[in-house]
PDB file of C-alpha atoms in Angstrom:
ATOM      1  CA  MET A   1      66.407 116.625  81.074  1.00 44.00           C
ATOM      2  CA  THR A   2      70.091 117.226  80.038  1.00 52.00           C
ATOM      3  CA  GLU A   3      72.268 114.612  79.004  1.00 84.00           C
ATOM      4  CA  LEU A   4      74.175 113.428  82.277  1.00 91.00           C
ATOM      5  CA  GLY A   5      76.505 111.116  80.305  1.00 91.00           C
ATOM      6  CA  ARG A   6      78.751 114.176  78.935  1.00 93.00           C
ATOM      7  CA  TYR A   7      79.286 115.509  82.802  1.00 97.00           C
ATOM      8  CA  GLN A   8      80.528 112.174  83.680  1.00 96.00           C
ATOM      9  CA  ASP A   9      83.277 111.263  81.472  1.00 96.00           C
ATOM     10  CA  PRO A  10      85.939 109.226  83.338  1.00 94.00           C
ATOM     11  CA  LEU A  11      88.864 110.801  81.706  1.00 95.00           C
ATOM     12  CA  THR A  12      87.509 114.296  82.815  1.00 97.00           C
ATOM     13  CA  ILE A  13      86.804 113.068  86.495  1.00 96.00           C
ATOM     14  CA  GLN A  14      90.408 112.063  86.558  1.00 95.00           C
ATOM     15  CA  ARG A  15      92.150 114.944  85.099  1.00 97.00           C
ATOM     16  CA  VAL A  16      90.128 117.082  87.723  1.00 97.00           C
ATOM     17  CA  LEU A  17      91.096 114.653  90.648  1.00 96.00           C
ATOM     18  CA  HIS A  18      94.429 115.025  89.499  1.00 95.00           C
ATOM     19  CA  SER A  19      95.318 118.547  89.119  1.00 97.00           C
ATOM     20  CA  THR A  20      92.901 119.730  92.198  1.00 97.00           C
ATOM     21  CA  ARG A  21      94.521 120.838  95.347  1.00 97.00           C
ATOM     22  CA  THR A  22      91.825 123.782  96.588  1.00 98.00           C
ATOM     23  CA  ILE A  23      88.458 122.655  97.314  1.00 98.00           C
ATOM     24  CA  ALA A  24      85.269 124.737  98.092  1.00 98.00           C
ATOM     25  CA  ILE A  25      82.446 122.634  99.478  1.00 98.00           C
ATOM     26  CA  VAL A  26      79.491 124.438  99.206  1.00 98.00           C
ATOM     27  CA  GLY A  27      76.721 123.215 101.721  1.00 97.00           C
ATOM     28  CA  LEU A  28      79.319 121.692 104.091  1.00 98.00           C
ATOM     29  CA  SER A  29      78.192 120.949 107.253  1.00 97.00           C
ATOM     30  CA  GLY A  30      79.266 120.809 110.609  1.00 96.00           C
ATOM     31  CA  ASN A  31      77.331 117.920 111.583  1.00 95.00           C
ATOM     32  CA  GLU A  32      79.276 114.629 111.578  1.00 94.00           C
ATOM     33  CA  LEU A  33      76.438 112.807 109.991  1.00 94.00           C
ATOM     34  CA  ARG A  34      75.989 114.389 107.389  1.00 95.00           C
ATOM     35  CA  ALA A  35      77.036 113.358 104.021  1.00 95.00           C
ATOM     36  CA  SER A  36      78.890 116.677 102.942  1.00 96.00           C
ATOM     37  CA  HIS A  37      80.652 116.356 106.787  1.00 96.00           C
ATOM     38  CA  PHE A  38      82.086 112.848 105.666  1.00 94.00           C
ATOM     39  CA  VAL A  39      83.179 113.882 102.016  1.00 96.00           C
ATOM     40  CA  GLY A  40      84.884 116.953 103.281  1.00 97.00           C
ATOM     41  CA  TYR A  41      86.890 115.138 106.373  1.00 96.00           C
ATOM     42  CA  TYR A  42      87.655 112.181 103.943  1.00 94.00           C
ATOM     43  CA  LEU A  43      88.932 114.842 101.073  1.00 95.00           C
ATOM     44  CA  LYS A  44      91.165 116.520 103.643  1.00 96.00           C
ATOM     45  CA  ARG A  45      92.367 113.082 105.213  1.00 93.00           C
ATOM     46  CA  HIS A  46      93.723 112.823 101.374  1.00 93.00           C
ATOM     47  CA  GLY A  47      95.510 115.933 101.509  1.00 94.00           C
ATOM     48  CA  TYR A  48      93.336 118.338  99.549  1.00 97.00           C
ATOM     49  CA  ARG A  49      93.013 121.711 101.269  1.00 98.00           C
ATOM     50  CA  VAL A  50      89.108 121.997 102.202  1.00 98.00           C
ATOM     51  CA  ILE A  51      87.182 125.483 102.000  1.00 98.00           C
ATOM     52  CA  PRO A  52      83.593 125.145 103.935  1.00 98.00           C
ATOM     53  CA  VAL A  53      80.945 127.589 102.314  1.00 98.00           C
ATOM     54  CA  ASN A  54      78.069 127.745 104.694  1.00 98.00           C
ATOM     55  CA  PRO A  55      76.884 131.128 105.493  1.00 97.00           C
ATOM     56  CA  ARG A  56      75.427 129.065 108.556  1.00 96.00           C
ATOM     57  CA  GLU A  57      78.543 127.926 110.371  1.00 97.00           C
ATOM     58  CA  LYS A  58      81.371 129.710 111.483  1.00 97.00           C
ATOM     59  CA  GLU A  59      84.194 126.750 111.478  1.00 98.00           C
ATOM     60  CA  ILE A  60      83.713 123.213 109.949  1.00 98.00           C
ATOM     61  CA  LEU A  61      86.811 120.600 109.777  1.00 97.00           C
ATOM     62  CA  GLY A  62      88.975 123.244 111.945  1.00 97.00           C
ATOM     63  CA  GLU A  63      88.572 125.616 108.941  1.00 98.00           C
ATOM     64  CA  PRO A  64      86.743 129.118 108.683  1.00 98.00           C
ATOM     65  CA  SER A  65      83.290 128.856 106.823  1.00 98.00           C
ATOM     66  CA  TYR A  66      82.585 131.424 104.090  1.00 98.00           C
ATOM     67  CA  PRO A  67      79.283 133.058 103.738  1.00 98.00           C
ATOM     68  CA  SER A  68      79.665 132.455  99.908  1.00 98.00           C
ATOM     69  CA  LEU A  69      82.209 131.671  97.291  1.00 98.00           C
ATOM     70  CA  LEU A  70      82.897 135.410  96.519  1.00 98.00           C
ATOM     71  CA  ASP A  71      84.083 135.743 100.415  1.00 98.00           C
ATOM     72  CA  VAL A  72      86.810 132.743 100.064  1.00 98.00           C
ATOM     73  CA  PRO A  73      90.166 134.576 100.143  1.00 98.00           C
ATOM     74  CA  VAL A  74      92.401 132.054  98.364  1.00 98.00           C
ATOM     75  CA  PRO A  75      92.610 130.983  94.989  1.00 98.00           C
ATOM     76  CA  VAL A  76      90.106 127.407  94.532  1.00 98.00           C
ATOM     77  CA  ASP A  77      90.626 124.824  91.841  1.00 98.00           C
ATOM     78  CA  LEU A  78      87.462 123.060  92.339  1.00 98.00           C
ATOM     79  CA  VAL A  79      83.898 124.161  93.796  1.00 98.00           C
ATOM     80  CA  ASN A  80      81.701 121.063  95.181  1.00 98.00           C
ATOM     81  CA  VAL A  81      78.407 121.332  95.439  1.00 98.00           C
ATOM     82  CA  PHE A  82      76.014 120.074  97.929  1.00 97.00           C
ATOM     83  CA  ARG A  83      72.964 122.095  97.615  1.00 97.00           C
ATOM     84  CA  ALA A  84      69.300 122.124  95.806  1.00 97.00           C
ATOM     85  CA  PRO A  85      69.538 121.672  92.205  1.00 97.00           C
ATOM     86  CA  ASP A  86      67.916 125.060  91.771  1.00 98.00           C
ATOM     87  CA  ALA A  87      70.874 127.038  93.925  1.00 98.00           C
ATOM     88  CA  LEU A  88      73.145 125.513  90.682  1.00 98.00           C
ATOM     89  CA  PRO A  89      72.908 128.808  88.183  1.00 98.00           C
ATOM     90  CA  ASP A  90      73.972 131.197  90.803  1.00 98.00           C
ATOM     91  CA  LEU A  91      76.686 129.027  92.282  1.00 98.00           C
ATOM     92  CA  ALA A  92      77.796 128.089  88.700  1.00 98.00           C
ATOM     93  CA  ARG A  93      78.195 132.298  88.177  1.00 98.00           C
ATOM     94  CA  GLU A  94      80.154 132.413  91.660  1.00 98.00           C
ATOM     95  CA  THR A  95      82.360 129.583  90.268  1.00 98.00           C
ATOM     96  CA  VAL A  96      82.948 131.485  87.002  1.00 98.00           C
ATOM     97  CA  SER A  97      83.663 134.573  88.743  1.00 98.00           C
ATOM     98  CA  ILE A  98      86.401 133.117  91.100  1.00 98.00           C
ATOM     99  CA  ARG A  99      88.184 131.454  87.978  1.00 98.00           C
ATOM    100  CA  ALA A 100      87.844 128.037  89.482  1.00 98.00           C
ATOM    101  CA  ALA A 101      88.801 125.414  86.967  1.00 98.00           C
ATOM    102  CA  ALA A 102      85.713 122.843  88.041  1.00 98.00           C
ATOM    103  CA  LEU A 103      82.290 122.484  88.900  1.00 98.00           C
ATOM    104  CA  TRP A 104      81.654 119.289  90.875  1.00 98.00           C
ATOM    105  CA  CYS A 105      77.687 118.590  91.593  1.00 98.00           C
ATOM    106  CA  GLN A 106      77.197 116.057  93.625  1.00 96.00           C
ATOM    107  CA  PHE A 107      74.556 112.955  93.682  1.00 95.00           C
ATOM    108  CA  GLY A 108      71.297 114.541  92.756  1.00 95.00           C
ATOM    109  CA  VAL A 109      72.602 118.302  91.851  1.00 96.00           C
ATOM    110  CA  ILE A 110      71.372 118.426  88.334  1.00 97.00           C
ATOM    111  CA  ASN A 111      70.662 121.717  86.754  1.00 97.00           C
ATOM    112  CA  GLU A 112      70.926 121.975  82.709  1.00 96.00           C
ATOM    113  CA  GLU A 113      71.286 125.668  83.406  1.00 98.00           C
ATOM    114  CA  GLY A 114      73.701 126.048  85.936  1.00 98.00           C
ATOM    115  CA  ALA A 115      75.936 123.603  83.889  1.00 98.00           C
ATOM    116  CA  ARG A 116      75.842 125.788  80.529  1.00 98.00           C
ATOM    117  CA  ILE A 117      76.668 129.184  82.645  1.00 98.00           C
ATOM    118  CA  ALA A 118      79.413 127.184  84.082  1.00 98.00           C
ATOM    119  CA  GLU A 119      80.552 125.590  80.640  1.00 98.00           C
ATOM    120  CA  ASP A 120      80.447 128.886  79.007  1.00 98.00           C
ATOM    121  CA  GLY A 121      82.431 130.559  81.532  1.00 98.00           C
ATOM    122  CA  GLY A 122      85.195 127.998  80.878  1.00 98.00           C
ATOM    123  CA  VAL A 123      84.607 126.067  83.501  1.00 98.00           C
ATOM    124  CA  THR A 124      85.243 122.028  83.515  1.00 98.00           C
ATOM    125  CA  VAL A 125      81.403 120.658  85.114  1.00 98.00           C
ATOM    126  CA  ILE A 126      81.128 117.012  86.614  1.00 98.00           C
ATOM    127  CA  MET A 127      77.157 116.348  87.689  1.00 98.00           C
ATOM    128  CA  ASP A 128      75.615 113.910  89.471  1.00 96.00           C
ATOM    129  CA  ARG A 129      78.756 112.083  90.758  1.00 96.00           C
ATOM    130  CA  CYS A 130      80.067 112.082  94.305  1.00 95.00           C
ATOM    131  CA  LEU A 131      83.345 113.507  94.892  1.00 96.00           C
ATOM    132  CA  LYS A 132      84.993 110.837  97.466  1.00 94.00           C
ATOM    133  CA  VAL A 133      83.612 107.702  95.468  1.00 91.00           C
ATOM    134  CA  GLU A 134      85.386 108.788  92.549  1.00 93.00           C
ATOM    135  CA  HIS A 135      88.141 109.736  94.404  1.00 93.00           C
ATOM    136  CA  ALA A 136      88.000 106.352  96.007  1.00 88.00           C
ATOM    137  CA  ARG A 137      87.673 104.660  92.552  1.00 86.00           C
ATOM    138  CA  TYR A 138      90.713 106.426  90.841  1.00 85.00           C
ATOM    139  CA  VAL A 139      93.102 106.614  93.480  1.00 80.00           C
ATOM    140  CA  GLY A 140      92.551 102.939  94.548  1.00 64.00           C
ATOM    141  CA  ARG A 141      91.177 103.601  97.999  1.00 62.00           C
ATOM    142  CA  MET A 142      87.581 101.749  97.629  1.00 59.00           C
ATOM    143  CA  HIS A 143      86.535  99.177 100.008  1.00 55.00           C
ATOM    144  CA  TRP A 144      83.170  97.525  99.914  1.00 54.00           C
ATOM    145  CA  LEU A 145      82.597  99.060 103.513  1.00 53.00           C
ATOM    146  CA  GLY A 146      83.859 102.700 101.838  1.00 51.00           C
ATOM    147  CA  PHE A 147      87.485 102.293 103.357  1.00 50.00           C
ATOM    148  CA  ASN A 148      90.964 101.433 102.775  1.00 49.00           C
ATOM    149  CA  THR A 149      91.567  98.103 104.628  1.00 50.00           C
ATOM    150  CA  ARG A 150      95.288  98.078 103.283  1.00 49.00           C
ATOM    151  CA  ARG A 151      95.071  94.317 102.575  1.00 48.00           C
ATOM    152  CA  ILE A 152      95.415  92.955  99.331  1.00 47.00           C
ATOM    153  CA  THR A 153      94.938  89.487  98.663  1.00 47.00           C
ATOM    154  CA  SER A 154      92.169  87.084  96.981  1.00 47.00           C
ATOM    155  CA  VAL A 155      91.977  84.735 100.106  1.00 48.00           C
ATOM    156  CA  ARG A 156      89.425  85.319 102.545  1.00 52.00           C
ATOM    157  CA  SER A 157      90.791  84.712 106.630  1.00 53.00           C
ATOM    158  CA  GLY A 158      89.208  81.483 107.939  1.00 49.00           C
ATOM    159  CA  LEU A 159      88.158  80.405 104.440  1.00 47.00           C
ATOM    160  CA  GLN A 160      90.188  77.228 103.813  1.00 46.00           C
TER     161      GLN A 160
END
């Protein structure tokens, strides 16, 4: 069992969020009902360049999809993983190979070997955290329904 706390440091998360511009999402789905699609859509709406990595798709969110990280033709700041934990060691090697600065593993994607490979290659690792949730938390766009109401008040409408 890995010590997850070291991969969930708030200052590290904030640094990664603020230094990232291009995100490759491994396992991004074209299915709008999948969590990966919702996260990709959210990130794209908030100004990040989102690069789909999914060998079964040709295009997702209006962007060409690549079969692997090694096929992505542009520099990537952050690799976001929506895959089973046993895929992480190979993805960590690819992340190091493309010289991404960070490897972000979504909820449930926990693999100590993959984390070690990435860290040994100089890559920052965040594990068992949702990129959308953490972005919303630190950028101030979180609402209990999951979206920004653009209204700040302590008074509820209709209550006197």
